[in-house]
Tab-separated table of C-alpha atoms and ligand atoms in Angstrom:
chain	number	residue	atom	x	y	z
P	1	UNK	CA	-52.915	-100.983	-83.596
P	2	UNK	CA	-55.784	-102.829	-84.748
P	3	UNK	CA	-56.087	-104.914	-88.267
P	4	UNK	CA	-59.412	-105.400	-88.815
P	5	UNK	CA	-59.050	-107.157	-92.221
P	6	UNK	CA	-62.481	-105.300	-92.620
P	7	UNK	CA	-63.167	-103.667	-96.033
P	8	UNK	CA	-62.283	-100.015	-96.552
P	9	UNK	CA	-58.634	-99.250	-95.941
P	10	UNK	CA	-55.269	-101.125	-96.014
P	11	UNK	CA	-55.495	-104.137	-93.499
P	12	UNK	CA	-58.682	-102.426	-92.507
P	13	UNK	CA	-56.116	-100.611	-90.128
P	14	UNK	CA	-57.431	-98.297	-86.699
P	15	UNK	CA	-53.677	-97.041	-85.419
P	16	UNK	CA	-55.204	-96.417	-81.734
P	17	UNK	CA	-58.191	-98.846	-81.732
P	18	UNK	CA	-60.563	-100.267	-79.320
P	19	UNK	CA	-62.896	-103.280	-79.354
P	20	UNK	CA	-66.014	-103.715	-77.205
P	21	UNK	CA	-66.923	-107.636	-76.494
P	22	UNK	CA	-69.774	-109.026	-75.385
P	23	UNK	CA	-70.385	-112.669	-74.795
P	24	UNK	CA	-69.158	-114.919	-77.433
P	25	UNK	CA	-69.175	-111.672	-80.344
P	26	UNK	CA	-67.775	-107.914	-81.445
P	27	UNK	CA	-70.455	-105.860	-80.275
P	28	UNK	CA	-67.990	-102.060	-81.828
P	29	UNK	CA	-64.894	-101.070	-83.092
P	30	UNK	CA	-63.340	-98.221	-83.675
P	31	UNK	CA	-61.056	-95.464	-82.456
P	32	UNK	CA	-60.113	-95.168	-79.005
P	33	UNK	CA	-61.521	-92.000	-78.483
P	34	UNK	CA	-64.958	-92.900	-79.675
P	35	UNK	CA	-66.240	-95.544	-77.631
P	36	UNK	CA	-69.657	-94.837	-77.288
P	37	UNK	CA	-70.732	-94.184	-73.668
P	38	UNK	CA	-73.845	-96.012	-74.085
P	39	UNK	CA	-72.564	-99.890	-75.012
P	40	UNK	CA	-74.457	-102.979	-73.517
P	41	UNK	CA	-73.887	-103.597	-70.267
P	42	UNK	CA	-71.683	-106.877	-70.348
P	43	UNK	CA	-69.592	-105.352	-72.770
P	44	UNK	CA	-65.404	-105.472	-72.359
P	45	UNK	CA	-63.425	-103.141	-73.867
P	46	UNK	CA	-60.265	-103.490	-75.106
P	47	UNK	CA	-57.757	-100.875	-75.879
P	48	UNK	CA	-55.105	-102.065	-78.654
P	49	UNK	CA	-52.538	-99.806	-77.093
P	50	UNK	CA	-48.833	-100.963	-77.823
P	51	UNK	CA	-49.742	-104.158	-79.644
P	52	UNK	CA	-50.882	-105.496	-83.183
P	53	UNK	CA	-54.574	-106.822	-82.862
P	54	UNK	CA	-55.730	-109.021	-85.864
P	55	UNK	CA	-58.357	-111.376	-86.295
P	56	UNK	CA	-57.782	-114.951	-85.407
P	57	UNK	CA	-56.097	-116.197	-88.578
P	58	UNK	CA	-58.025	-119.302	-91.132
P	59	UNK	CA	-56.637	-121.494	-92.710
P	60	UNK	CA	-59.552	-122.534	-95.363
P	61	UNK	CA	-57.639	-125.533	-97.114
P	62	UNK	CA	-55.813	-128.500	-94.922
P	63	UNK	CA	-55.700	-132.513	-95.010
P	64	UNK	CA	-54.888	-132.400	-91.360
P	65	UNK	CA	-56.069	-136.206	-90.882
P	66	UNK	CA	-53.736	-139.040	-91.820
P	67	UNK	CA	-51.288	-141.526	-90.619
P	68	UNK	CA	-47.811	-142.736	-92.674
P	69	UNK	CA	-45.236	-141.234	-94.071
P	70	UNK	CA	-44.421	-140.035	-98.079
P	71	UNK	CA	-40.541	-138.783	-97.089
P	72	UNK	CA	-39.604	-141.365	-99.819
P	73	UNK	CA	-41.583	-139.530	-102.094
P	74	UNK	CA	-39.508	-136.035	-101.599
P	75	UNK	CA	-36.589	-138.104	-102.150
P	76	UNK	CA	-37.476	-139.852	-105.609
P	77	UNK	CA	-38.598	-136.535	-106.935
P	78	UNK	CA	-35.404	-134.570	-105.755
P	79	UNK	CA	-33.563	-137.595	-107.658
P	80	UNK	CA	-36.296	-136.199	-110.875
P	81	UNK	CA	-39.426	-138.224	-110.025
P	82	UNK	CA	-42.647	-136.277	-111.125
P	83	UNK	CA	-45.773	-136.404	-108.339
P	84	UNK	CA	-48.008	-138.114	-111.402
P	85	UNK	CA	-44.880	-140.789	-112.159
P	86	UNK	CA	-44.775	-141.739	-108.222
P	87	UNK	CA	-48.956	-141.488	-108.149
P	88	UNK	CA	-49.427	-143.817	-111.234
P	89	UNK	CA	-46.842	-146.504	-109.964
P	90	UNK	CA	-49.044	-146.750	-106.921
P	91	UNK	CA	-47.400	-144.222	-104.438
P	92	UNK	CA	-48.586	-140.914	-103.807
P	93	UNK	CA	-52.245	-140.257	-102.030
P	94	UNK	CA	-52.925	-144.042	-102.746
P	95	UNK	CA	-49.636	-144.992	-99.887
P	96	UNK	CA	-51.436	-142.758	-97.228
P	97	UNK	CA	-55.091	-144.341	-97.993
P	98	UNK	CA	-53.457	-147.834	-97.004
P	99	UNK	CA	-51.577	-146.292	-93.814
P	100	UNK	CA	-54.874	-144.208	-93.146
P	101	UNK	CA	-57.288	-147.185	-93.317
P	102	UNK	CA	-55.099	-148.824	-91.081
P	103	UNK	CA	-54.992	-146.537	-88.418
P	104	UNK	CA	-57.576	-146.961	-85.282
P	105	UNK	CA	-59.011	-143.619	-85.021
P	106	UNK	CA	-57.828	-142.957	-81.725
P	107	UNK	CA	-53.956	-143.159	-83.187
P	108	UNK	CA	-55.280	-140.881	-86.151
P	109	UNK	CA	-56.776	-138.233	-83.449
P	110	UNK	CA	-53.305	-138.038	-81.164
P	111	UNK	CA	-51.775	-137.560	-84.471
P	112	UNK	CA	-53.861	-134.577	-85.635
P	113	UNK	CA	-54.028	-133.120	-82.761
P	114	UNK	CA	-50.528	-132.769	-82.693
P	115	UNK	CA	-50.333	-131.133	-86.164
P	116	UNK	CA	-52.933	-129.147	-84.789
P	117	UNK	CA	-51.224	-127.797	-82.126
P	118	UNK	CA	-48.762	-126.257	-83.934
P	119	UNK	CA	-51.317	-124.185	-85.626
P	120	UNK	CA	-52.890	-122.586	-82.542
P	121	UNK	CA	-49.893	-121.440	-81.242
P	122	UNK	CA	-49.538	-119.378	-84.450
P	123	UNK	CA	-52.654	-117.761	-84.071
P	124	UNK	CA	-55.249	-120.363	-86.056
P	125	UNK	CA	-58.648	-120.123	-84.123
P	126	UNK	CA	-60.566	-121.912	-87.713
P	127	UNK	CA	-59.205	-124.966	-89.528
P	128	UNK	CA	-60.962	-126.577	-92.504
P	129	UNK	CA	-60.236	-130.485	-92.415
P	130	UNK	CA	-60.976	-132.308	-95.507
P	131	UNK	CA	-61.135	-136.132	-95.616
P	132	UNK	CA	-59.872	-138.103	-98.882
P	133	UNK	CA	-57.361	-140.992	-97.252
P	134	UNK	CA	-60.235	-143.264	-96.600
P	135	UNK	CA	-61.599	-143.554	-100.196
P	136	UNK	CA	-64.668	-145.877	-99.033
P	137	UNK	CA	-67.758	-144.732	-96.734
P	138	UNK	CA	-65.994	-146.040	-93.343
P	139	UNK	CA	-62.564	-144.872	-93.792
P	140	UNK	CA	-64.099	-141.053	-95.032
P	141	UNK	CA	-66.281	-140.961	-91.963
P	142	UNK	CA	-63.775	-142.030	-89.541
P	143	UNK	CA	-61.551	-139.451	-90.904
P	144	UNK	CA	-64.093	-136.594	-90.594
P	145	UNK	CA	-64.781	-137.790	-87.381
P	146	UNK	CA	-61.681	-137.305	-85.991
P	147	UNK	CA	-61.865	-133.983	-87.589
P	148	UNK	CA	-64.831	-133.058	-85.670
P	149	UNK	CA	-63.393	-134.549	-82.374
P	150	UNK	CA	-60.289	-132.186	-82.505
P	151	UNK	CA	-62.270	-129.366	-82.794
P	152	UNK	CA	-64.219	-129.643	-79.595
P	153	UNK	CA	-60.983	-131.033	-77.930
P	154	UNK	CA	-58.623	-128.011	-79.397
P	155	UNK	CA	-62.034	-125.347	-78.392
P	156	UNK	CA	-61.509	-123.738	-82.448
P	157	UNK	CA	-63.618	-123.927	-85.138
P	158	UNK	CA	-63.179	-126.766	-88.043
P	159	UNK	CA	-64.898	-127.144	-90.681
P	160	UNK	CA	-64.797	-130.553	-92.152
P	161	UNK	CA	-64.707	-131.289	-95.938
P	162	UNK	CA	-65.932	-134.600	-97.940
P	163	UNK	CA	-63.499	-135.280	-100.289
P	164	UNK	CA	-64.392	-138.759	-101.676
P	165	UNK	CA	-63.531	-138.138	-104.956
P	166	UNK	CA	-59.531	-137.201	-103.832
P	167	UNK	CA	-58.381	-140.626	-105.967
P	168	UNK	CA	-59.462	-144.167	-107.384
P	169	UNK	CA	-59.445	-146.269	-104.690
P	170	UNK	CA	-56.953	-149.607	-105.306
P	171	UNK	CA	-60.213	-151.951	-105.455
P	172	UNK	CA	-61.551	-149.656	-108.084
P	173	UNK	CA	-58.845	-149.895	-110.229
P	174	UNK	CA	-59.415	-148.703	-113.651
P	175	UNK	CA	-62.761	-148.175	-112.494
P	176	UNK	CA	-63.391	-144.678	-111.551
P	177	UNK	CA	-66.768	-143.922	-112.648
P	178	UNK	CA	-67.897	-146.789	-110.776
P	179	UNK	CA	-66.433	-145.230	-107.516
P	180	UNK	CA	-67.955	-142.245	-108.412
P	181	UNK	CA	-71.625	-144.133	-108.338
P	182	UNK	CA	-70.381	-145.133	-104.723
P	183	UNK	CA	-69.314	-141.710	-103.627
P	184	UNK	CA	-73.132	-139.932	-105.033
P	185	UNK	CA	-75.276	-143.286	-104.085
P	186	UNK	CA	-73.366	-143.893	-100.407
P	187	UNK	CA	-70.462	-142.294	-99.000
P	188	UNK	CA	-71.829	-138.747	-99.534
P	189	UNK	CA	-75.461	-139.562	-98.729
P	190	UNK	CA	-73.898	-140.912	-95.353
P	191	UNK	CA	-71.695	-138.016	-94.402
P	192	UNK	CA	-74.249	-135.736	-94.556
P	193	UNK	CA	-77.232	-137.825	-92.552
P	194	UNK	CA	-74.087	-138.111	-89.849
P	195	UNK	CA	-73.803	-133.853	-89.838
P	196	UNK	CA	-69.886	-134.839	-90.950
P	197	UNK	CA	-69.816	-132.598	-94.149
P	198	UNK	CA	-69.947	-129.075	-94.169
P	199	UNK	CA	-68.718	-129.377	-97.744
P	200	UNK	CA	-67.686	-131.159	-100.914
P	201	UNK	CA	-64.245	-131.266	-102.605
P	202	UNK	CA	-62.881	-133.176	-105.347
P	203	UNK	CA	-59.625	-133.396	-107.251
P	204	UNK	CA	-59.914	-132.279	-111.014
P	205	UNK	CA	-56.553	-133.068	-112.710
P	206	UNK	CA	-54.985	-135.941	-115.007
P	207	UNK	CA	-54.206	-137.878	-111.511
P	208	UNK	CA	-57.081	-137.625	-110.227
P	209	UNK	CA	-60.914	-136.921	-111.504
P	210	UNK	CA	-62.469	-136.170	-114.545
P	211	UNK	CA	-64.270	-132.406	-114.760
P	212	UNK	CA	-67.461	-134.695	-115.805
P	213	UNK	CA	-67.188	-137.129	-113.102
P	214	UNK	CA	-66.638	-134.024	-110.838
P	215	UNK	CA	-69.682	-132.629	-111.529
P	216	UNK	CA	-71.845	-135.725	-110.789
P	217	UNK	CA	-71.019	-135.294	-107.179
P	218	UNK	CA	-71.383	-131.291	-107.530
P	219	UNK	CA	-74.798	-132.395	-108.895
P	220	UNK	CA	-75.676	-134.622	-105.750
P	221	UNK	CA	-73.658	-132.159	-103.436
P	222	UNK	CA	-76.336	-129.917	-104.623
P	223	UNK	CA	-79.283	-132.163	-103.786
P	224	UNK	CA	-78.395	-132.173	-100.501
P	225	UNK	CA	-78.312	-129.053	-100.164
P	226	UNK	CA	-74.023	-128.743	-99.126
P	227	UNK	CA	-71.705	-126.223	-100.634
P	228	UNK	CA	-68.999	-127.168	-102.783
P	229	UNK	CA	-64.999	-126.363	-103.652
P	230	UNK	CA	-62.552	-127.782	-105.937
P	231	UNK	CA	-59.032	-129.013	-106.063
P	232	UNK	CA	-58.602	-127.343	-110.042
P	233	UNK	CA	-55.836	-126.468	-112.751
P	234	UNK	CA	-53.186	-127.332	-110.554
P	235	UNK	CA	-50.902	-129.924	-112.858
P	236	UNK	CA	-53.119	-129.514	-115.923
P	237	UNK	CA	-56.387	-126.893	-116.644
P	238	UNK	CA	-59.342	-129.179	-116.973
P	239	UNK	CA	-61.606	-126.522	-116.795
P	240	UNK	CA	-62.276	-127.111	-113.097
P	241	UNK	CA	-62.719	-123.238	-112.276
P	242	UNK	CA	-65.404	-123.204	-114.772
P	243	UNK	CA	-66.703	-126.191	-113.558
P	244	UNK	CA	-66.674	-124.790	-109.688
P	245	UNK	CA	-68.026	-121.310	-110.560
P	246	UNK	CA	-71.055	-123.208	-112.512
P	247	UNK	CA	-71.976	-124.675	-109.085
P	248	UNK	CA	-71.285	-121.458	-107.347
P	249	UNK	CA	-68.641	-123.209	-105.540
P	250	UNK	CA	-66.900	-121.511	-102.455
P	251	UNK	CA	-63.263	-121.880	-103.844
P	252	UNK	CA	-61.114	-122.940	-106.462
P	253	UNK	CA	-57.877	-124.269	-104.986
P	254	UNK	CA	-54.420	-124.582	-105.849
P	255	UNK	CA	-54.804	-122.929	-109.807
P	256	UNK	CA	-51.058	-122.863	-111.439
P	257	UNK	CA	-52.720	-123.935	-114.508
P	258	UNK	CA	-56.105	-121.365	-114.631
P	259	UNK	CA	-56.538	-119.407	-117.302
P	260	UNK	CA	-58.383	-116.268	-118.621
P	261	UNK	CA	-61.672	-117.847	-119.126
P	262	UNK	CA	-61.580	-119.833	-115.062
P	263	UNK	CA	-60.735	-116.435	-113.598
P	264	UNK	CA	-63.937	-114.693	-115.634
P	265	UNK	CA	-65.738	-117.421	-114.471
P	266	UNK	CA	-64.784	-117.321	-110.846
P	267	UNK	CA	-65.185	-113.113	-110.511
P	268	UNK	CA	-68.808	-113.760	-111.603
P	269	UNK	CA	-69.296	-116.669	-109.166
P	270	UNK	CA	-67.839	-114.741	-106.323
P	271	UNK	CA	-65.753	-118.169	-105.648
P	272	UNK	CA	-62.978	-117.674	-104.304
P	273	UNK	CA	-58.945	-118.795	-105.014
P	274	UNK	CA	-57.512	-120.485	-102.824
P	275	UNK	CA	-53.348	-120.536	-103.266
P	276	UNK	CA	-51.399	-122.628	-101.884
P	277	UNK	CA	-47.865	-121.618	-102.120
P	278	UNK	CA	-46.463	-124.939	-99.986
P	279	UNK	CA	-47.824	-127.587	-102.519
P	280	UNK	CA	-46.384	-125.265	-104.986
P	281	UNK	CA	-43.031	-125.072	-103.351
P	282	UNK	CA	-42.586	-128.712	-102.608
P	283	UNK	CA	-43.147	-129.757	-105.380
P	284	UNK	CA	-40.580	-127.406	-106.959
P	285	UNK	CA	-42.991	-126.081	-109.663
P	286	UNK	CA	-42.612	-123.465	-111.734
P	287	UNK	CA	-45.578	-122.039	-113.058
P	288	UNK	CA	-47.387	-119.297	-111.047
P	289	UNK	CA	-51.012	-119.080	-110.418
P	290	UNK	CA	-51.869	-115.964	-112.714
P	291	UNK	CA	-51.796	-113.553	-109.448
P	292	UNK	CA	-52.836	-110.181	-111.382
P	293	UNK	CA	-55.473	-112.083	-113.755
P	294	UNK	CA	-57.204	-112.584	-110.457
P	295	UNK	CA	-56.458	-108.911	-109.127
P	296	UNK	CA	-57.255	-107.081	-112.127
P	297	UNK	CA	-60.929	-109.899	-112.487
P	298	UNK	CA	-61.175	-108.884	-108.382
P	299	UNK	CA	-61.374	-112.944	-107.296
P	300	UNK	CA	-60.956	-112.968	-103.693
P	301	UNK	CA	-58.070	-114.613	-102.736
P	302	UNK	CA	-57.237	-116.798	-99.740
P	303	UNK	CA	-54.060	-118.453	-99.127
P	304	UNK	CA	-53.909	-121.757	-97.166
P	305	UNK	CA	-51.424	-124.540	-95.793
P	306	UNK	CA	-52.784	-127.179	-97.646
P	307	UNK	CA	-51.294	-129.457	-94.810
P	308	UNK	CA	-50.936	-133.225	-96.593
P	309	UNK	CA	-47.816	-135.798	-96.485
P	310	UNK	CA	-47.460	-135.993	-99.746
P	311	UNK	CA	-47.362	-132.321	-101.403
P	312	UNK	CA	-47.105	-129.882	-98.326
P	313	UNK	CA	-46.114	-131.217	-95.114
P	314	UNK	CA	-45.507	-127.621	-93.515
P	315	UNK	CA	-47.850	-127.407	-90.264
P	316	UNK	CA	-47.611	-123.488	-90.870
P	317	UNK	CA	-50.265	-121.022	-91.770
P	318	UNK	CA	-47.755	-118.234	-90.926
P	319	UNK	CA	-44.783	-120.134	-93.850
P	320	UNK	CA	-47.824	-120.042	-96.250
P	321	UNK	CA	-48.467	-116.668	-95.564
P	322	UNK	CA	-44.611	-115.874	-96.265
P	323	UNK	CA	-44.235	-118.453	-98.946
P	324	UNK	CA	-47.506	-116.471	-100.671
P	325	UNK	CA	-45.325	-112.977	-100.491
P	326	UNK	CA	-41.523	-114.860	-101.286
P	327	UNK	CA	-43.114	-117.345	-104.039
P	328	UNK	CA	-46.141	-115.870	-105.447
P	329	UNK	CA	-45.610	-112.206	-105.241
P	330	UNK	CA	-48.848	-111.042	-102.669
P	331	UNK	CA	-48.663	-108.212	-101.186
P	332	UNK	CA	-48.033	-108.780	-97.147
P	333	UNK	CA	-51.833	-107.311	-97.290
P	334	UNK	CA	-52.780	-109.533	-99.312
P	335	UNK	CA	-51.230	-112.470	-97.496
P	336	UNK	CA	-53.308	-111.413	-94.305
P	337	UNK	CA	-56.740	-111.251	-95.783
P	338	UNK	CA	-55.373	-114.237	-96.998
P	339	UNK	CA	-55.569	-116.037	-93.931
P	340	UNK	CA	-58.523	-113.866	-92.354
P	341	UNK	CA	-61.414	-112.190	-94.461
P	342	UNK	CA	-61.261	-114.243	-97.552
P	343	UNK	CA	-60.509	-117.425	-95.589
P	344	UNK	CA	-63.834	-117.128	-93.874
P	345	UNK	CA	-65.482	-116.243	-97.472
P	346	UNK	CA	-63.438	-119.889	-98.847
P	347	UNK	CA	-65.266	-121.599	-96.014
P	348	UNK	CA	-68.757	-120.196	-96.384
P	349	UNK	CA	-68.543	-118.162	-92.815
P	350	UNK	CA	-68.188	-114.638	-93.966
P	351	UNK	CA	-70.758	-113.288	-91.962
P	352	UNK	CA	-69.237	-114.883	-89.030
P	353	UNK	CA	-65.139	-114.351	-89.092
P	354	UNK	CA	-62.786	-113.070	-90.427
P	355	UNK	CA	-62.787	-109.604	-89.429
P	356	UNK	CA	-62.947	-107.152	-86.404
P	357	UNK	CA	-66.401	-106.089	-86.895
P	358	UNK	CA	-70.114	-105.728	-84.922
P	359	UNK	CA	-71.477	-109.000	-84.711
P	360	UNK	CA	-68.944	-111.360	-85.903
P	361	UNK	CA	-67.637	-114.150	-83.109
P	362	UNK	CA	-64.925	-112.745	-81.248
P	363	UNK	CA	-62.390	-114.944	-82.141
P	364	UNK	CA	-59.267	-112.588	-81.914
P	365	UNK	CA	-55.106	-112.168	-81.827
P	366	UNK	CA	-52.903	-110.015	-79.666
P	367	UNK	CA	-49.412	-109.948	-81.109
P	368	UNK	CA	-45.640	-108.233	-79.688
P	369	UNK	CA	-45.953	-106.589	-83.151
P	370	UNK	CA	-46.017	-103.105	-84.177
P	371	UNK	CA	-47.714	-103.171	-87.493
P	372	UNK	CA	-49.706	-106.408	-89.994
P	373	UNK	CA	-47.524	-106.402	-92.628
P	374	UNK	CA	-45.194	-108.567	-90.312
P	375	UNK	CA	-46.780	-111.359	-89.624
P	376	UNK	CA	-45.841	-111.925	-93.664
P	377	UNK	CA	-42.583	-110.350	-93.647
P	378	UNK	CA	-41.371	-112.804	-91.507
P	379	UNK	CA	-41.316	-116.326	-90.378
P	380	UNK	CA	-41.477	-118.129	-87.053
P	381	UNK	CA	-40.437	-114.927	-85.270
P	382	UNK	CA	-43.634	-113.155	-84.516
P	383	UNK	CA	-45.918	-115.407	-81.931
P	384	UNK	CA	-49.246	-114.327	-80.148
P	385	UNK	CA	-48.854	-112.788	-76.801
P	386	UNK	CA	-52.828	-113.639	-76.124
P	387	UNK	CA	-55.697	-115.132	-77.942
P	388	UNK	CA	-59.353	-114.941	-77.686
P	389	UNK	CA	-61.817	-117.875	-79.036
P	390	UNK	CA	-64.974	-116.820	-79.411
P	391	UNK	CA	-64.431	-114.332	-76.335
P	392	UNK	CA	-62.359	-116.473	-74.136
P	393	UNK	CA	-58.826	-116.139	-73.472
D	1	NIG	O1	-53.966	-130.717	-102.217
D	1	NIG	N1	-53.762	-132.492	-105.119
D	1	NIG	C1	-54.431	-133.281	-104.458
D	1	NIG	N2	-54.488	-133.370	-103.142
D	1	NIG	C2	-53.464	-132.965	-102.264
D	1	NIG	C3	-52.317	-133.893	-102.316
D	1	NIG	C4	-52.597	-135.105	-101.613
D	1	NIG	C5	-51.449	-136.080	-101.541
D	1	NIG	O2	-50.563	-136.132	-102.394
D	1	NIG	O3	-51.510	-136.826	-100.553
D	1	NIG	C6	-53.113	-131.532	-102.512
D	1	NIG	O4	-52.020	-131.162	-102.963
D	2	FE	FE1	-55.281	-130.123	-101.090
């Protein structure tokens, strides 16, 4: 059975399927009995037969890159701790800046390529890697580095992220809008001469920016020419969704907080919301991102891992996608375009993945599974039996 995740019908679902490669992309799908006689020459085709065929799975939102520990943290808040007491008493992202800066980027690399690992052999073939431990031009561009290194060591695609403006760093205490003249004058100007950034992030909430400090580095984001998502409404609504869609950001991530106006404001931008039902989770909140506001508005929605030490340390595309359906309420069809079609639309590479269709990059999953709606359903039971990077198994 094959899953397309393409537009049209549930899962974009072909029961007795077939899909013709060649080289690196999808040259046709479709039913079994229709493959065309006439395909290119160096085309393959493969018959989905007894097994579940998906596309290989996204996740659009992850801080993959750091070194330390916050298991403290989890502790102090199970004892009643809030993340913003721990953050402004110095802990929080500002504990893994100082292990992160630390770190030789060789030690940070074996690390993430470890995490990594565990997400390829549940089907990940795209990982988006954001920086924001570094918090000064070296530290941010040895961090995207690394990013960058794992994905031609790991063969999948990554997509690396520049999120200076993630928190004040210690030597700009009480400073922040002078930090924020560093990130638009140097660290972002940098990243992109290097080729590091494919994008620009930054945290909008009471711990961390300002929604007009944000948009200074949208503005120079802009300038230079790089797409841009936000970290918004997820302890307090700041009007970061507004914010986003006004620079026709990608996504909107994390949104507990959003309200009526954000999710009008997103549907017109086309910018997508990201959910991330681990951060959620571990941090015990309570209040749900407003699920049908953004079905009735039609927002595409992804859901990602959001893979940090401090507010979701699950290495596990395939929990989040289970976490989205036990937590948030998605429909287990909703939890795969999740991770597929609107992924690649979070990321900026709709036209290239996240579905089974004619000209995308083959990047592709075989599961021992007899329909989608499992790889939600469960977790940690359902593995692939093959998987095909842009063609290659
Ligand atoms: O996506 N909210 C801001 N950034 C991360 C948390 C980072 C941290 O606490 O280390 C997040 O949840
Ligand atoms: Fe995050």
């Amino acid at each position: 059975m094959l899953a397309t995740c393409a537009e049209g019908r549930p899962f974009g679902l072909i029961p007795k399927g077939a899909v013709a490669l060649a080289g690196n992309r999808i040259a046709w799908v479709g039913s079994k009995r229709d493959v065309p006689a006439a395909l290119p020459k160096n085309c393959v085709v493969t018959e989905a037969n007894y097994a579940l065929v998906t596309p290989g799975l996204i996740d659009c939102h992850t801080h993959l890159v750091w070194a330390g520990s916050r298991f403290k943290e989890f502790q102090q808040r199970l004892q009643g701790a809030s993340y913003e007491d721990i953050a402004r008493a110095g802990g929080g992202i500002a504990s893994t800046v100082a292990a992160t800066r630390a770190a030789s980027e060789a030690d940070l690399l074996t690390a993430a390529l470890a995490r990594a690992a565990k997400y390829i052999a549940e089907g990940v073939t795209t990982i988006e890697i954001k920086s924001g431990y570094g918090l000064d031009k070296d530290n941010e561009l040895k961090i995207l580095r690394v990013a960058r290194a794992l994905g031609k060591r790991l063969g999948i695609h990554v997509r690396t992220t520049l999120l200076a403006a993630h928190a004040v760093p210690p030597e700009f205490k009480d400073r922040p809008d002078e930090y924020i003249n560093k990130v638009c004058e140097e660290i972002l100007p940098t990243a992109h001469a290097e080729g590091l950034a494919d994008a620009v992030d930054a945290y909008c909430d009471t711990v961390g920016f300002t929604a007009a400090q944000v948009e200074r580095v949208f503005v120079k984001a802009k300038e230079l020419g790089l797409a841009v998502k936000l970290h918004a409404e997820q302890f307090s609504n700041q009007q970061g969704a507004a914010l986003a869609a006004k620079y026709k950001a990608l996504s909107a991530d994390h949104l507990e907080q959003l309200d009526q106006d954000g999710v009008a404001a997103m549907a017109a931008a086309r910018t997508v919301a990201v959910l991330l039902p681990g951060a959620y989770t571990y941090l015990r909140e309570t209040k749900l991102p407003p699920i049908e506001l953004l079905r009735v508005n039609r927002v595409p929605i992804a859901v990602a891992s959001d893979l940090n030490p401090g507010t979701s340390p699950l290495a596990s595309l395939q929990l989040s996608m289970h976490l989205a359906c036990t937590a948030f309420g998605l429909t287990t069809e909703e939890a795969l375009l999740g991770v597929t079609r609107n992924a690649a639309r979070a990321l900026g590479l709709r036209k290239l993945l996240g579905s089974i269709e004619p000209g995308k990059i083959a990047d592709i999953v075989i599961w021992n599974a007899e329909h989608p709606a499992e790889l939600a359903a469960q977790f940690g039971l359902i593995r692939p039996a093959a998987v095909l990077r842009a063609g290659v198994a």
